[in-house]
PDB file of C-alpha atoms in Angstrom:
ATOM      1  CA  MET K   1       0.000   0.000   0.000  1.00 90.00           C
ATOM      2  CA  GLN K   2       2.825   2.384   0.892  1.00 91.00           C
ATOM      3  CA  HIS K   3       4.602   1.573  -2.363  1.00 92.00           C
ATOM      4  CA  GLU K   4       1.484   2.269  -4.407  1.00 91.00           C
ATOM      5  CA  PHE K   5       0.884   5.547  -2.546  1.00 90.00           C
ATOM      6  CA  ASP K   6       4.494   6.623  -3.152  1.00 91.00           C
ATOM      7  CA  ARG K   7       4.023   6.131  -6.898  1.00 91.00           C
ATOM      8  CA  GLY K   8       1.791   9.210  -6.860  1.00 90.00           C
ATOM      9  CA  GLY K   9      -0.937   7.840  -9.087  1.00 90.00           C
ATOM     10  CA  ALA K  10      -4.672   7.399  -8.776  1.00 91.00           C
ATOM     11  CA  PHE K  11      -4.421   5.508  -5.469  1.00 93.00           C
ATOM     12  CA  GLN K  12      -2.597   8.412  -3.845  1.00 94.00           C
ATOM     13  CA  HIS K  13      -5.165  10.893  -5.141  1.00 93.00           C
ATOM     14  CA  VAL K  14      -8.071   8.833  -3.795  1.00 93.00           C
ATOM     15  CA  LEU K  15      -6.460   8.563  -0.365  1.00 94.00           C
ATOM     16  CA  LEU K  16      -5.707  12.276  -0.265  1.00 95.00           C
ATOM     17  CA  ARG K  17      -9.290  13.129  -1.254  1.00 95.00           C
ATOM     18  CA  TYR K  18     -10.574  10.739   1.408  1.00 95.00           C
ATOM     19  CA  THR K  19      -8.287  12.364   3.989  1.00 96.00           C
ATOM     20  CA  GLN K  20      -9.582  15.820   3.073  1.00 96.00           C
ATOM     21  CA  ALA K  21     -13.193  14.636   3.352  1.00 95.00           C
ATOM     22  CA  LEU K  22     -12.448  13.050   6.744  1.00 95.00           C
ATOM     23  CA  ILE K  23     -10.744  16.202   8.043  1.00 96.00           C
ATOM     24  CA  THR K  24     -13.764  18.239   6.958  1.00 95.00           C
ATOM     25  CA  GLN K  25     -16.091  15.817   8.748  1.00 94.00           C
ATOM     26  CA  ILE K  26     -14.031  15.876  11.956  1.00 95.00           C
ATOM     27  CA  SER K  27     -13.741  19.673  11.954  1.00 95.00           C
ATOM     28  CA  GLN K  28     -17.407  20.237  11.209  1.00 95.00           C
ATOM     29  CA  THR K  29     -18.427  17.716  13.881  1.00 93.00           C
ATOM     30  CA  ALA K  30     -16.375  19.607  16.471  1.00 93.00           C
ATOM     31  CA  VAL K  31     -18.130  22.855  15.514  1.00 94.00           C
ATOM     32  CA  CYS K  32     -21.511  21.124  15.456  1.00 94.00           C
ATOM     33  CA  ASN K  33     -21.003  19.601  18.911  1.00 91.00           C
ATOM     34  CA  ARG K  34     -20.290  23.064  20.291  1.00 92.00           C
ATOM     35  CA  LEU K  35     -23.046  25.059  18.578  1.00 95.00           C
ATOM     36  CA  HIS K  36     -26.065  22.889  17.835  1.00 96.00           C
ATOM     37  CA  SER K  37     -28.756  21.104  19.804  1.00 96.00           C
ATOM     38  CA  VAL K  38     -28.600  17.385  20.521  1.00 96.00           C
ATOM     39  CA  GLU K  39     -31.671  16.922  18.329  1.00 96.00           C
ATOM     40  CA  GLN K  40     -29.977  18.597  15.343  1.00 97.00           C
ATOM     41  CA  ARG K  41     -26.812  16.568  15.934  1.00 96.00           C
ATOM     42  CA  LEU K  42     -28.849  13.363  16.100  1.00 96.00           C
ATOM     43  CA  CYS K  43     -30.460  14.296  12.779  1.00 97.00           C
ATOM     44  CA  ARG K  44     -26.967  14.810  11.310  1.00 96.00           C
ATOM     45  CA  TRP K  45     -25.771  11.447  12.608  1.00 95.00           C
ATOM     46  CA  LEU K  46     -28.867   9.614  11.343  1.00 96.00           C
ATOM     47  CA  LEU K  47     -28.628  11.205   7.891  1.00 96.00           C
ATOM     48  CA  MET K  48     -24.912  10.422   7.594  1.00 94.00           C
ATOM     49  CA  THR K  49     -25.525   6.831   8.670  1.00 94.00           C
ATOM     50  CA  HIS K  50     -28.457   6.548   6.271  1.00 95.00           C
ATOM     51  CA  ASP K  51     -26.226   7.801   3.442  1.00 93.00           C
ATOM     52  CA  CYS K  52     -23.667   5.099   4.211  1.00 91.00           C
ATOM     53  CA  THR K  53     -26.006   2.180   4.795  1.00 92.00           C
ATOM     54  CA  GLN K  54     -28.735   3.007   2.262  1.00 89.00           C
ATOM     55  CA  SER K  55     -31.177   1.416   4.692  1.00 93.00           C
ATOM     56  CA  ASP K  56     -34.077   2.984   6.559  1.00 95.00           C
ATOM     57  CA  GLU K  57     -33.495   0.449   9.345  1.00 96.00           C
ATOM     58  CA  LEU K  58     -30.588   1.245  11.679  1.00 95.00           C
ATOM     59  CA  GLU K  59     -29.412  -0.765  14.671  1.00 94.00           C
ATOM     60  CA  MET K  60     -27.798   1.569  17.244  1.00 91.00           C
ATOM     61  CA  THR K  61     -27.933   1.591  20.998  1.00 91.00           C
ATOM     62  CA  GLN K  62     -28.428   4.783  22.973  1.00 90.00           C
ATOM     63  CA  GLU K  63     -24.977   4.262  24.454  1.00 93.00           C
ATOM     64  CA  PHE K  64     -23.391   4.128  20.991  1.00 94.00           C
ATOM     65  CA  ILE K  65     -25.258   7.226  19.812  1.00 94.00           C
ATOM     66  CA  SER K  66     -24.411   9.107  23.010  1.00 94.00           C
ATOM     67  CA  ASN K  67     -20.717   8.342  22.431  1.00 93.00           C
ATOM     68  CA  MET K  68     -20.931   9.519  18.819  1.00 90.00           C
ATOM     69  CA  LEU K  69     -22.691  12.759  19.798  1.00 91.00           C
ATOM     70  CA  GLY K  70     -20.713  13.377  22.978  1.00 90.00           C
ATOM     71  CA  VAL K  71     -23.781  13.554  25.217  1.00 94.00           C
ATOM     72  CA  ARG K  72     -25.349  11.525  28.006  1.00 94.00           C
ATOM     73  CA  ARG K  73     -27.774   8.725  27.153  1.00 94.00           C
ATOM     74  CA  GLU K  74     -30.621  10.770  28.593  1.00 95.00           C
ATOM     75  CA  GLY K  75     -29.899  13.438  25.985  1.00 95.00           C
ATOM     76  CA  VAL K  76     -30.233  10.861  23.230  1.00 94.00           C
ATOM     77  CA  THR K  77     -33.507   9.622  24.735  1.00 94.00           C
ATOM     78  CA  HIS K  78     -34.929  13.143  24.795  1.00 96.00           C
ATOM     79  CA  ALA K  79     -33.729  13.997  21.263  1.00 96.00           C
ATOM     80  CA  ALA K  80     -34.955  10.691  19.791  1.00 95.00           C
ATOM     81  CA  SER K  81     -38.340  11.166  21.491  1.00 95.00           C
ATOM     82  CA  GLY K  82     -38.649  14.597  19.904  1.00 96.00           C
ATOM     83  CA  LEU K  83     -37.829  13.237  16.445  1.00 97.00           C
ATOM     84  CA  GLN K  84     -40.259  10.388  16.995  1.00 97.00           C
ATOM     85  CA  ASP K  85     -43.011  12.802  18.092  1.00 97.00           C
ATOM     86  CA  GLU K  86     -42.425  14.752  14.861  1.00 97.00           C
ATOM     87  CA  GLY K  87     -42.868  11.516  12.878  1.00 97.00           C
ATOM     88  CA  PHE K  88     -39.320  11.556  11.467  1.00 98.00           C
ATOM     89  CA  ILE K  89     -38.214   8.277  13.073  1.00 97.00           C
ATOM     90  CA  SER K  90     -39.451   5.271  14.961  1.00 97.00           C
ATOM     91  CA  TYR K  91     -37.153   4.297  17.823  1.00 93.00           C
ATOM     92  CA  VAL K  92     -37.492   1.152  19.926  1.00 92.00           C
ATOM     93  CA  ARG K  93     -34.701  -0.556  21.892  1.00 88.00           C
ATOM     94  CA  GLY K  94     -31.784   0.246  19.637  1.00 88.00           C
ATOM     95  CA  HIS K  95     -33.785  -0.118  16.446  1.00 95.00           C
ATOM     96  CA  ILE K  96     -34.272   3.118  14.540  1.00 96.00           C
ATOM     97  CA  LYS K  97     -36.396   3.342  11.441  1.00 97.00           C
ATOM     98  CA  ILE K  98     -36.221   6.489   9.344  1.00 97.00           C
ATOM     99  CA  LEU K  99     -39.789   7.358   8.414  1.00 97.00           C
ATOM    100  CA  ASP K 100     -39.336  10.845   6.955  1.00 97.00           C
ATOM    101  CA  ARG K 101     -35.883  11.620   5.576  1.00 97.00           C
ATOM    102  CA  ARG K 102     -37.034  14.979   4.214  1.00 97.00           C
ATOM    103  CA  GLY K 103     -38.231  15.893   7.694  1.00 97.00           C
ATOM    104  CA  LEU K 104     -34.814  15.051   9.135  1.00 97.00           C
ATOM    105  CA  GLU K 105     -33.157  17.098   6.391  1.00 97.00           C
ATOM    106  CA  ALA K 106     -35.386  20.060   7.218  1.00 96.00           C
ATOM    107  CA  HIS K 107     -34.586  19.759  10.924  1.00 96.00           C
ATOM    108  CA  VAL K 108     -30.826  19.158  10.714  1.00 97.00           C
ATOM    109  CA  CYS K 109     -28.270  21.946  11.156  1.00 96.00           C
ATOM    110  CA  GLU K 110     -26.170  23.159   8.228  1.00 96.00           C
ATOM    111  CA  CYS K 111     -23.264  20.919   9.288  1.00 96.00           C
ATOM    112  CA  TYR K 112     -24.737  17.921   7.498  1.00 96.00           C
ATOM    113  CA  GLY K 113     -24.882  19.790   4.197  1.00 96.00           C
ATOM    114  CA  VAL K 114     -21.320  21.082   4.548  1.00 96.00           C
ATOM    115  CA  VAL K 115     -19.900  17.608   5.158  1.00 95.00           C
ATOM    116  CA  LYS K 116     -22.060  15.928   2.504  1.00 95.00           C
ATOM    117  CA  ALA K 117     -21.178  18.505  -0.154  1.00 95.00           C
ATOM    118  CA  GLU K 118     -17.466  18.143   0.523  1.00 95.00           C
ATOM    119  CA  HIS K 119     -17.682  14.336   0.576  1.00 93.00           C
ATOM    120  CA  ASP K 120     -19.604  14.300  -2.708  1.00 93.00           C
ATOM    121  CA  ARG K 121     -17.223  16.821  -4.289  1.00 93.00           C
ATOM    122  CA  LEU K 122     -14.127  14.857  -3.314  1.00 93.00           C
ATOM    123  CA  LEU K 123     -15.272  11.250  -3.522  1.00 89.00           C
ATOM    124  CA  ALA K 124     -18.281  10.923  -5.814  1.00 82.00           C
ATOM    125  CA  ARG K 125     -16.057  10.247  -8.814  1.00 66.00           C
ATOM    126  CA  CYS K 126     -14.170   7.557  -6.896  1.00 61.00           C
ATOM    127  CA  SER K 127     -17.272   5.479  -6.237  1.00 55.00           C
ATOM    128  CA  ASP K 128     -18.411   5.816  -9.850  1.00 51.00           C
ATOM    129  CA  ARG K 129     -15.043   4.629 -11.192  1.00 45.00           C
ATOM    130  CA  ARG K 130     -14.549   1.586  -8.993  1.00 41.00           C
ATOM    131  CA  VAL K 131     -14.435  -1.653 -10.898  1.00 35.00           C
ATOM    132  CA  GLY K 132     -17.684  -3.419 -10.198  1.00 37.00           C
ATOM    133  CA  ALA K 133     -19.016  -0.460  -8.194  1.00 39.00           C
ATOM    134  CA  ASP K 134     -22.581  -0.883  -7.031  1.00 39.00           C
ATOM    135  CA  ARG K 135     -24.347   2.016  -8.740  1.00 38.00           C
ATOM    136  CA  ARG K 136     -26.969   2.194  -5.982  1.00 36.00           C
ATOM    137  CA  PHE K 137     -24.357   3.926  -3.834  1.00 35.00           C
ATOM    138  CA  ALA K 138     -23.422   6.648  -6.304  1.00 40.00           C
ATOM    139  CA  PRO K 139     -24.547   9.996  -4.816  1.00 41.00           C
ATOM    140  CA  ASP K 140     -26.568  11.070  -7.864  1.00 42.00           C
ATOM    141  CA  ARG K 141     -28.612   7.853  -7.706  1.00 38.00           C
ATOM    142  CA  ARG K 142     -29.622   7.950  -4.037  1.00 40.00           C
ATOM    143  CA  ARG K 143     -33.302   7.822  -3.283  1.00 40.00           C
ATOM    144  CA  THR K 144     -34.909  10.025  -0.675  1.00 38.00           C
TER     145      THR K 144
END
């Protein structure tokens, strides 16, 4: 892997684009954790996870989510209850079902859009060019 990276070709460019996307995500998450409500941060986390899994059904414990958001489990309970009351999700014992993605998108802070736009800008071409790439995961083919 190191040898291929040192050659300076396509592999190096993909890894550098991935690194830039990851740095953007880490930086934006730090800002988000400081400025936005737990509910907005939960929306961001659910949308990002939905983008990666392409499934409306997510298996995540409150403890896991609280670690990802940097809050206590009670904060996750309160935020998830609010999103459930709005009809955006169904949440029962670690099983989350996204019912209204557009509702989550309307409720999320701008951090999700910043990270998604940078990820798509840097990596969308990579997923389209992969040999045998599953086209369902290409950003321009995602269903909402």
